[in-house]
Short mmCIF file of C-alpha atoms in Angstrom, two decimals:
data_model
loop_
_atom_site.label_atom_id
_atom_site.label_comp_id
_atom_site.label_asym_id
_atom_site.label_seq_id
_atom_site.Cartn_x
_atom_site.Cartn_y
_atom_site.Cartn_z
CA MET A 1 24.12 -65.98 -3.52
CA PRO A 2 24.49 -66.55 -7.04
CA SER A 3 20.66 -67.02 -7.69
CA ALA A 4 19.82 -63.83 -5.91
CA ALA A 5 22.36 -62.12 -8.06
CA ARG A 6 21.03 -63.57 -11.28
CA ALA A 7 17.75 -62.31 -10.52
CA ALA A 8 18.49 -59.10 -9.76
CA LEU A 9 19.08 -58.91 -13.48
CA PRO A 10 15.77 -57.22 -14.27
CA LEU A 11 16.53 -54.33 -11.93
CA GLY A 12 20.17 -54.33 -13.38
CA VAL A 13 18.87 -54.04 -16.89
CA GLY A 14 16.38 -51.07 -15.62
CA LEU A 15 19.50 -49.34 -14.47
CA VAL A 16 21.44 -49.89 -17.56
CA LEU A 17 18.33 -48.50 -19.33
CA LEU A 18 18.41 -45.36 -17.06
CA ALA A 19 21.98 -44.92 -18.06
CA ALA A 20 21.22 -45.23 -21.69
CA VAL A 21 18.23 -42.84 -20.99
CA GLY A 22 20.98 -40.50 -19.96
CA GLY A 23 18.87 -38.84 -17.31
CA CYS A 24 21.05 -37.93 -14.69
CA ALA A 25 21.27 -34.37 -14.47
CA SER A 26 25.29 -33.29 -14.15
CA HIS A 27 26.99 -36.28 -15.59
CA ALA A 28 25.23 -38.11 -18.32
CA SER A 29 25.01 -35.23 -20.82
CA PRO A 30 28.26 -35.81 -23.12
CA GLY A 31 26.89 -33.21 -25.37
CA ALA A 32 26.74 -30.26 -22.72
CA ALA A 33 29.70 -28.07 -23.24
CA PRO A 34 31.67 -27.50 -20.02
CA GLY A 35 32.01 -24.19 -18.56
CA ALA A 36 29.34 -21.43 -18.12
CA GLY A 37 25.99 -22.87 -18.29
CA ALA A 38 26.58 -26.77 -17.84
CA THR A 39 25.95 -26.40 -14.17
CA THR A 40 22.79 -27.40 -12.71
CA ARG A 41 20.62 -24.31 -11.83
CA THR A 42 18.43 -24.98 -8.38
CA ILE A 43 15.22 -23.33 -8.08
CA THR A 44 13.85 -23.54 -4.59
CA VAL A 45 9.87 -24.18 -4.37
CA THR A 46 7.93 -23.55 -1.03
CA SER A 47 4.55 -25.17 -1.66
CA SER A 48 1.95 -24.38 1.21
CA ALA A 49 -1.99 -24.58 1.62
CA ASP A 50 -2.58 -21.84 -0.88
CA ALA A 51 0.71 -20.75 -2.18
CA CYS A 52 3.53 -21.64 -4.55
CA ARG A 53 6.68 -19.38 -4.17
CA LEU A 54 9.52 -19.77 -6.36
CA SER A 55 12.75 -18.56 -5.47
CA ALA A 56 13.31 -17.12 -9.25
CA THR A 57 10.37 -17.13 -12.15
CA THR A 58 13.09 -17.45 -14.73
CA ALA A 59 16.07 -19.57 -15.41
CA PRO A 60 18.48 -20.28 -18.34
CA SER A 61 17.67 -23.18 -20.72
CA GLY A 62 19.60 -26.65 -19.71
CA SER A 63 19.36 -28.72 -16.47
CA LEU A 64 17.01 -27.46 -13.70
CA THR A 65 16.44 -28.79 -10.33
CA PHE A 66 13.26 -27.80 -8.52
CA SER A 67 14.00 -28.29 -4.97
CA VAL A 68 10.37 -28.48 -3.89
CA SER A 69 9.34 -28.17 0.10
CA ASN A 70 6.11 -28.49 1.75
CA ALA A 71 5.26 -26.19 4.16
CA GLY A 72 1.66 -27.11 4.28
CA GLY A 73 -0.47 -29.61 6.16
CA ASP A 74 -1.31 -31.77 3.29
CA VAL A 75 0.76 -33.93 0.50
CA THR A 76 1.57 -31.74 -2.29
CA GLU A 77 3.06 -32.26 -5.81
CA PHE A 78 4.98 -29.92 -8.14
CA TYR A 79 4.52 -29.81 -11.91
CA LEU A 80 6.26 -27.99 -14.69
CA LEU A 81 3.84 -27.79 -17.48
CA ARG A 82 4.31 -26.62 -21.06
CA ALA A 83 2.34 -23.96 -22.74
CA ASP A 84 -0.12 -26.42 -24.20
CA GLY A 85 -0.62 -28.23 -21.07
CA THR A 86 1.78 -31.23 -21.44
CA VAL A 87 3.99 -32.37 -18.35
CA VAL A 88 7.65 -31.58 -18.52
CA GLY A 89 8.40 -32.90 -15.22
CA GLU A 90 6.46 -33.84 -12.01
CA VAL A 91 7.32 -34.84 -8.48
CA GLU A 92 4.57 -36.31 -6.32
CA ASP A 93 3.99 -37.20 -2.80
CA ILE A 94 5.93 -34.55 -1.13
CA GLY A 95 4.53 -35.03 2.53
CA PRO A 96 4.29 -32.26 5.02
CA GLY A 97 7.67 -30.95 6.15
CA LEU A 98 9.58 -32.99 3.41
CA SER A 99 11.59 -31.57 0.66
CA ARG A 100 11.96 -33.31 -2.83
CA ASP A 101 13.79 -32.51 -6.07
CA LEU A 102 12.87 -32.43 -9.68
CA VAL A 103 15.19 -32.62 -12.34
CA VAL A 104 14.25 -31.29 -15.73
CA GLN A 105 16.01 -30.69 -19.15
CA ALA A 106 14.27 -27.47 -20.39
CA GLY A 107 14.44 -25.82 -23.50
CA PRO A 108 13.72 -21.86 -24.08
CA GLY A 109 10.01 -21.14 -23.74
CA SER A 110 6.96 -20.02 -21.62
CA TYR A 111 6.11 -22.63 -18.99
CA THR A 112 3.94 -23.00 -16.08
CA ALA A 113 4.90 -23.96 -12.61
CA ALA A 114 2.11 -25.52 -10.41
CA CYS A 115 2.08 -26.63 -6.73
CA LYS A 116 -0.97 -29.24 -5.90
CA PRO A 117 -1.58 -29.16 -2.58
CA GLY A 118 -3.91 -32.28 -1.68
CA MET A 119 -2.57 -33.78 -5.04
CA THR A 120 -5.91 -32.91 -6.91
CA GLY A 121 -7.12 -30.16 -9.24
CA GLU A 122 -5.57 -27.34 -11.33
CA GLY A 123 -3.35 -26.29 -8.27
CA VAL A 124 -1.60 -22.69 -7.48
CA ARG A 125 -0.10 -21.79 -10.98
CA GLN A 126 2.23 -19.31 -11.95
CA PRO A 127 4.27 -18.58 -15.07
CA PHE A 128 7.82 -19.66 -15.63
CA THR A 129 10.20 -18.57 -18.21
CA VAL A 130 13.27 -20.34 -19.72
CA THR A 131 15.46 -18.20 -21.32
CA ASP A 132 18.06 -19.13 -24.07
CA SER A 133 21.74 -19.98 -22.70
CA GLY A 134 22.78 -21.53 -25.72
CA THR A 135 23.51 -25.18 -23.93
CA PRO A 136 21.80 -27.72 -26.06
CA VAL A 137 19.14 -29.32 -24.14
CA PRO A 138 18.98 -33.17 -24.41
CA SER A 139 15.29 -34.61 -24.87
CA LEU A 140 13.67 -37.72 -25.52
CA GLN A 141 10.86 -36.83 -27.33
CA SER A 142 9.83 -35.32 -30.13
CA SER A 143 10.13 -32.27 -28.05
CA THR A 144 7.37 -29.45 -28.21
CA GLU A 145 9.78 -27.21 -26.51
CA THR A 146 13.02 -27.29 -28.18
CA ASP A 147 13.74 -25.72 -31.60
CA ALA A 148 15.75 -29.04 -32.70
CA SER A 149 19.14 -27.78 -32.65
CA MET B 1 2.56 -37.32 10.29
CA LEU B 2 -0.56 -38.87 9.20
CA ALA B 3 0.08 -37.62 5.82
CA ASN B 4 3.47 -39.32 5.48
CA PHE B 5 2.04 -42.29 7.25
CA LEU B 6 -0.70 -42.66 4.33
CA ILE B 7 1.93 -42.31 1.76
CA GLY B 8 4.16 -45.23 3.33
CA LEU B 9 0.84 -47.15 3.71
CA ARG B 10 0.02 -46.88 0.02
CA GLU B 11 3.68 -47.48 -1.35
CA GLY B 12 4.13 -50.72 0.62
CA LEU B 13 0.66 -52.12 0.48
CA GLU B 14 0.50 -53.52 -3.02
CA ALA B 15 3.93 -55.25 -2.80
CA ALA B 16 2.93 -56.45 0.82
CA LEU B 17 -0.26 -58.02 -0.49
CA VAL B 18 1.63 -59.79 -3.34
CA VAL B 19 4.21 -60.96 -1.36
CA GLY B 20 1.65 -62.28 1.24
CA ILE B 21 -0.01 -64.02 -1.56
CA LEU B 22 2.96 -65.64 -2.57
CA VAL B 23 3.98 -66.80 0.80
CA ALA B 24 0.62 -68.37 1.20
CA TYR B 25 1.02 -70.26 -1.88
CA LEU B 26 4.29 -71.84 -1.15
CA ALA B 27 2.74 -72.65 2.26
CA ARG B 28 -0.05 -74.43 0.81
CA LEU B 29 1.82 -76.24 -1.90
CA ASN B 30 4.27 -77.56 0.83
CA ARG B 31 7.04 -75.67 -1.00
CA ARG B 32 8.43 -74.08 1.99
CA GLU B 33 11.99 -74.81 0.75
CA LEU B 34 11.50 -71.82 -1.54
CA LEU B 35 10.81 -69.41 1.07
CA PRO B 36 14.55 -68.20 0.96
CA ALA B 37 14.28 -67.65 -2.69
CA LEU B 38 11.17 -65.38 -2.23
CA TRP B 39 13.14 -63.58 0.70
CA SER B 40 16.06 -62.98 -1.01
CA GLY B 41 13.96 -61.44 -3.89
CA VAL B 42 12.56 -59.40 -1.64
CA ALA B 43 15.69 -58.23 0.13
CA VAL B 44 17.81 -57.63 -3.44
CA ALA B 45 14.92 -55.41 -4.55
CA VAL B 46 14.71 -53.43 -1.09
CA GLY B 47 18.76 -53.09 -0.93
CA VAL B 48 19.00 -52.04 -4.67
CA SER B 49 16.21 -49.37 -4.10
CA LEU B 50 17.62 -47.93 -0.97
CA ALA B 51 21.22 -47.85 -2.57
CA PHE B 52 19.99 -46.22 -5.60
CA GLY B 53 17.64 -43.95 -3.76
CA ALA B 54 20.32 -42.77 -1.50
CA LEU B 55 22.76 -42.06 -4.47
CA LEU B 56 20.24 -39.84 -6.20
CA THR B 57 19.29 -37.96 -2.69
CA PHE B 58 22.93 -37.41 -1.65
CA GLY B 59 24.82 -37.92 -4.63
CA PRO B 60 25.98 -35.29 -6.97
CA SER B 61 23.29 -35.59 -9.42
CA GLY B 62 19.49 -35.98 -9.58
CA LEU B 63 17.54 -38.40 -11.61
CA GLY B 64 15.79 -36.69 -14.66
CA PHE B 65 12.16 -36.92 -14.76
CA GLU B 66 12.26 -38.66 -18.21
CA ALA B 67 14.34 -41.40 -16.83
CA GLN B 68 12.48 -41.86 -13.85
CA GLU B 69 9.11 -42.31 -15.57
CA ALA B 70 10.68 -44.61 -18.21
CA LEU B 71 12.20 -46.64 -15.25
CA GLY B 72 8.82 -46.80 -13.58
CA GLY B 73 6.52 -47.55 -16.86
CA THR B 74 9.04 -50.41 -17.94
CA LEU B 75 8.96 -52.05 -14.43
CA SER B 76 5.20 -51.85 -14.06
CA ILE B 77 4.70 -53.30 -17.53
CA LEU B 78 7.18 -56.11 -16.60
CA THR B 79 5.53 -56.49 -13.24
CA VAL B 80 2.08 -56.94 -15.08
CA GLY B 81 3.73 -59.48 -17.28
CA LEU B 82 4.75 -61.64 -14.25
CA VAL B 83 1.93 -61.39 -12.21
CA THR B 84 -0.18 -62.37 -15.13
CA TRP B 85 2.11 -65.63 -15.64
CA MET B 86 1.37 -66.21 -12.10
CA ILE B 87 -2.40 -65.61 -12.46
CA PHE B 88 -2.51 -68.43 -15.36
CA TRP B 89 -0.37 -70.56 -13.36
CA MET B 90 -2.88 -70.49 -10.63
CA ALA B 91 -5.60 -71.11 -12.95
CA ARG B 92 -4.07 -74.42 -13.99
CA THR B 93 -3.05 -75.24 -10.25
CA ALA B 94 -6.90 -74.65 -9.39
CA ARG B 95 -8.13 -76.67 -12.21
CA HIS B 96 -5.91 -79.56 -10.97
CA LEU B 97 -7.76 -79.51 -7.63
CA LYS B 98 -10.22 -81.89 -6.46
CA GLY B 99 -11.37 -80.56 -2.87
CA ASP B 100 -8.43 -80.32 -0.70
CA LEU B 101 -6.10 -83.13 -1.48
CA GLN B 102 -2.76 -81.52 -0.99
CA HIS B 103 -0.52 -84.17 -2.35
CA GLU B 104 -2.26 -84.09 -5.77
CA LEU B 105 -0.62 -80.68 -6.21
CA ASP B 106 3.09 -82.10 -5.85
CA GLY B 107 3.18 -83.39 -9.42
CA ALA B 108 0.58 -80.97 -11.03
CA VAL B 109 2.65 -77.78 -9.90
CA ALA B 110 6.18 -77.08 -10.99
CA VAL B 111 7.20 -73.73 -9.67
CA GLY B 112 10.91 -72.80 -9.78
CA ARG B 113 12.97 -71.10 -7.54
CA ARG B 114 13.75 -68.30 -10.04
CA ALA B 115 10.20 -67.55 -10.60
CA VAL B 116 9.56 -67.24 -7.06
CA LEU B 117 12.53 -64.86 -6.52
CA VAL B 118 11.90 -62.84 -9.63
CA VAL B 119 8.16 -62.35 -8.92
CA ALA B 120 9.04 -61.21 -5.34
CA LEU B 121 11.79 -58.98 -6.90
CA MET B 122 9.57 -57.31 -9.15
CA ALA B 123 6.54 -56.95 -6.86
CA VAL B 124 8.63 -55.18 -4.45
CA GLY B 125 11.19 -53.36 -6.77
CA ARG B 126 8.47 -51.70 -9.03
CA GLU B 127 7.60 -49.14 -6.66
CA GLY B 128 10.81 -49.37 -4.83
CA LEU B 129 12.85 -46.31 -5.92
CA GLU B 130 9.92 -44.19 -5.52
CA THR B 131 9.60 -45.31 -1.79
CA ALA B 132 13.27 -44.99 -1.33
CA LEU B 133 13.45 -41.65 -2.59
CA PHE B 134 10.29 -40.87 -0.36
CA LEU B 135 12.09 -42.54 2.74
CA TRP B 136 15.22 -40.68 2.18
CA SER B 137 13.59 -37.14 1.88
CA GLY B 138 12.29 -38.13 5.12
CA ALA B 139 15.60 -39.11 6.59
CA GLN B 140 16.84 -35.44 5.24
CA ALA B 141 14.17 -33.85 7.20
CA THR B 142 15.16 -35.60 10.25
CA GLY B 143 18.62 -34.28 9.74
CA ARG B 144 17.15 -30.75 9.60
CA GLY B 145 15.70 -31.64 12.96
CA SER B 146 12.06 -33.33 12.36
CA ALA B 147 11.78 -36.94 12.71
CA ALA B 148 7.94 -36.89 12.18
CA PRO B 149 7.86 -37.48 8.84
CA LEU B 150 10.01 -40.45 8.49
CA VAL B 151 8.57 -42.13 11.59
CA GLY B 152 5.08 -41.42 9.83
CA ALA B 153 6.39 -43.13 6.95
CA ALA B 154 8.26 -46.06 8.51
CA LEU B 155 4.82 -46.61 10.59
CA GLY B 156 2.73 -46.62 7.18
CA LEU B 157 5.20 -49.24 5.62
CA ALA B 158 4.99 -51.39 8.81
CA VAL B 159 1.12 -51.13 8.48
CA ALA B 160 1.15 -52.62 5.03
CA VAL B 161 3.54 -55.29 5.74
CA GLY B 162 1.21 -55.96 8.87
CA LEU B 163 -1.65 -56.18 6.18
CA GLY B 164 0.30 -58.56 3.76
CA TRP B 165 0.93 -60.78 6.68
CA ALA B 166 -2.94 -60.47 7.94
CA LEU B 167 -3.74 -61.64 4.22
CA TYR B 168 -1.32 -64.68 4.48
CA LYS B 169 -2.63 -65.68 7.90
CA GLY B 170 -6.39 -65.30 6.60
CA SER B 171 -5.86 -67.00 3.36
CA ILE B 172 -3.91 -69.89 4.93
CA HIS B 173 -6.94 -71.81 6.12
CA LEU B 174 -9.33 -71.42 3.29
CA ASP B 175 -10.39 -74.34 1.45
CA LEU B 176 -7.72 -74.80 -1.12
CA ARG B 177 -9.72 -74.22 -4.28
CA LYS B 178 -11.42 -71.18 -2.66
CA PHE B 179 -7.89 -69.91 -1.95
CA PHE B 180 -6.53 -70.27 -5.27
CA GLY B 181 -9.91 -69.09 -7.07
CA TRP B 182 -10.04 -65.68 -4.51
CA THR B 183 -6.60 -64.64 -4.30
CA GLY B 184 -6.06 -65.40 -8.27
CA MET B 185 -9.06 -62.91 -8.82
CA PHE B 186 -7.68 -60.36 -6.41
CA LEU B 187 -4.30 -60.38 -8.26
CA VAL B 188 -5.97 -60.06 -11.73
CA LEU B 189 -7.45 -56.58 -10.25
CA ILE B 190 -3.94 -55.78 -8.89
CA ALA B 191 -2.35 -56.42 -12.02
CA ALA B 192 -4.86 -54.34 -14.27
CA GLY B 193 -4.38 -51.48 -11.76
CA VAL B 194 -0.64 -51.63 -12.22
CA LEU B 195 -1.13 -51.96 -16.00
CA ALA B 196 -3.57 -48.69 -15.86
CA TYR B 197 -0.62 -47.22 -13.55
CA GLY B 198 2.05 -47.88 -16.06
CA VAL B 199 0.04 -46.21 -18.83
CA HIS B 200 -0.26 -42.76 -16.98
CA ASP B 201 3.72 -42.98 -16.43
CA LEU B 202 3.77 -43.25 -19.95
CA GLN B 203 1.48 -40.71 -20.48
CA GLU B 204 3.02 -38.07 -18.26
CA ALA B 205 6.39 -38.90 -19.86
CA GLY B 206 4.68 -38.04 -23.22
CA VAL B 207 5.58 -41.43 -24.75
CA LEU B 208 1.60 -42.00 -24.91
CA PRO B 209 -0.87 -39.47 -25.84
CA GLY B 210 -4.32 -38.38 -23.92
CA LEU B 211 -3.12 -37.23 -20.40
CA GLY B 212 -5.57 -34.42 -20.58
CA SER B 213 -8.70 -36.21 -21.39
CA LEU B 214 -10.17 -37.72 -18.61
CA ALA B 215 -12.59 -40.67 -18.33
CA PHE B 216 -13.61 -39.34 -15.17
CA ASP B 217 -12.70 -37.38 -12.11
CA VAL B 218 -13.94 -38.58 -8.83
CA SER B 219 -11.10 -36.46 -6.80
CA ARG B 220 -13.91 -34.63 -5.16
CA ALA B 221 -15.60 -38.01 -3.85
CA VAL B 222 -12.19 -39.96 -3.23
CA PRO B 223 -9.64 -37.37 -2.51
CA PRO B 224 -6.13 -39.01 -3.19
CA THR B 225 -4.85 -38.07 0.16
CA SER B 226 -7.73 -39.41 2.28
CA TRP B 227 -7.58 -42.75 4.05
CA TYR B 228 -10.06 -44.52 1.32
CA GLY B 229 -8.22 -43.08 -1.55
CA THR B 230 -4.77 -44.21 0.06
CA LEU B 231 -6.13 -47.62 0.43
CA LEU B 232 -7.63 -47.76 -3.29
CA LYS B 233 -4.56 -46.25 -4.75
CA GLY B 234 -2.32 -48.70 -2.85
CA VAL B 235 -4.44 -51.89 -3.61
CA PHE B 236 -5.72 -51.36 -6.72
CA SER B 237 -3.72 -48.54 -8.14
CA PHE B 238 -7.05 -46.62 -8.51
CA SER B 239 -6.43 -43.20 -9.57
CA PRO B 240 -9.63 -40.76 -8.73
CA GLU B 241 -8.45 -38.64 -12.20
CA THR B 242 -8.43 -41.76 -14.90
CA THR B 243 -7.73 -41.19 -18.63
CA TRP B 244 -9.66 -42.50 -21.39
CA LEU B 245 -6.59 -44.45 -22.18
CA GLN B 246 -6.02 -45.77 -18.79
CA ALA B 247 -9.64 -46.79 -18.63
CA VAL B 248 -9.72 -48.74 -21.66
CA VAL B 249 -6.49 -50.61 -21.25
CA TRP B 250 -7.77 -51.57 -17.69
CA VAL B 251 -10.94 -52.91 -19.15
CA LEU B 252 -9.11 -54.63 -22.06
CA TYR B 253 -7.08 -56.58 -19.45
CA VAL B 254 -9.67 -57.52 -16.86
CA VAL B 255 -12.32 -58.65 -19.32
CA PRO B 256 -10.56 -61.36 -20.99
CA VAL B 257 -7.95 -62.19 -18.17
CA MET B 258 -10.88 -62.40 -15.25
CA THR B 259 -13.28 -64.46 -17.92
CA PHE B 260 -10.19 -66.90 -18.40
CA PHE B 261 -9.23 -67.07 -15.02
CA VAL B 262 -12.89 -67.70 -13.57
CA ARG B 263 -13.75 -70.23 -16.27
CA ILE B 264 -10.57 -72.19 -15.38
CA ALA B 265 -10.17 -71.85 -11.61
CA TRP B 266 -13.99 -71.71 -10.95
CA ALA B 267 -15.01 -74.56 -13.35
CA ARG B 268 -16.80 -77.08 -11.10
CA PRO B 269 -15.27 -80.44 -11.70
CA ARG B 270 -18.04 -83.14 -11.64
CA ALA B 271 -17.78 -85.49 -8.89
CA GLY B 272 -15.49 -88.58 -9.42
CA ALA B 273 -14.67 -86.99 -13.07
CA PRO B 274 -11.66 -85.03 -13.15
CA ALA B 275 -11.12 -82.66 -16.07
CA ARG B 276 -8.13 -84.54 -17.05
CA PRO B 277 -7.69 -88.24 -16.06
CA GLN B 278 -4.74 -88.52 -13.99
CA PRO B 279 -3.07 -91.63 -12.49
CA THR B 280 -2.96 -90.52 -9.05
CA ALA B 281 -6.55 -89.03 -9.03
CA VAL B 282 -7.52 -92.47 -10.19
CA THR B 283 -5.80 -94.27 -7.39
CA ALA B 284 -7.33 -91.76 -4.90
CA ALA B 285 -10.71 -92.09 -6.05
#
């Protein structure tokens, strides 16, 4: 189906753009030193109607995976926020009984983790600390959280 | 199950409605030979989304947040461009119509196979990855012993497709001018919503400022997880917590495009005097 293949171009372009952006958590970080600290840390998060339980409230800087499961009866979402309230990462539409991952590149600093059952309001918040692991953190933005190193 | 049903419905609704309108166009224009192109666009979008979603869900690496937002934002803006082109094309088509003379369209309307395919591809592909990730997380839950979330999501998507089909069935018998006029106005509102949604994505990614300054917050009156919140979000990408930038961009899109569309598509042609003299119109009159 040559015409279909040709029209797949926009999506293809999107995927290439993705690769260029370097968003894949474990592979696409050529700058990351192999060995200690290069692996992805996983923090499990359990969101319920009135609680947001994290398996750890501190993690070393680098690539972090928040594995968020919804134990409540309403749709939930999870945010990692910087001290100034801007969003580091967010995963939404976690239906009851589902579990979804949020992958972020986080530099050292103080953050806030928030579960938002019902996907509205401030949500259930708690502090989250990222310590300096020495791993360089790739960032797209004129990052507020990484001291450009 | 209901909550997952509503997510499935919301994710599928906008794409189903746009595809429904597109199928109805092709049927009304007697261009049914373009339907295979349309369905291959849909199939490619669904296939690529599911494959990529599976890779991210079950593969060794997840997709970073920035990359996901950048992809979502980019696809949204491309989709708005394509749908806007489709709206202007409809406005031109509607202007050429006098009553319900189908054959006049044949010369006036040229729409290519590629265009149809790409519009269908983008309409479905825009939210495709997000929907695929949601479905695969349902599949994972099924693996852990609970099929309810996946069943709910699949039923929601099925209802969305059903509503797209109903729109097709409902609009297919409208007077041709009315058909183009109404579906075009509907598309203007859909596209404006997608644009505002894309702006919000870029605000969350930190590319655009102003995430914290809300123009209004009606999330108490319209909870995002309610059925009406779901429908508003699914069709018009309405966000109960809308930022000022989103609101301004929405208005800046809707006002000129809607004005332009209504003036062209709904301009009443004086009887016997078409807006542009055409050989076919003369012989028909």
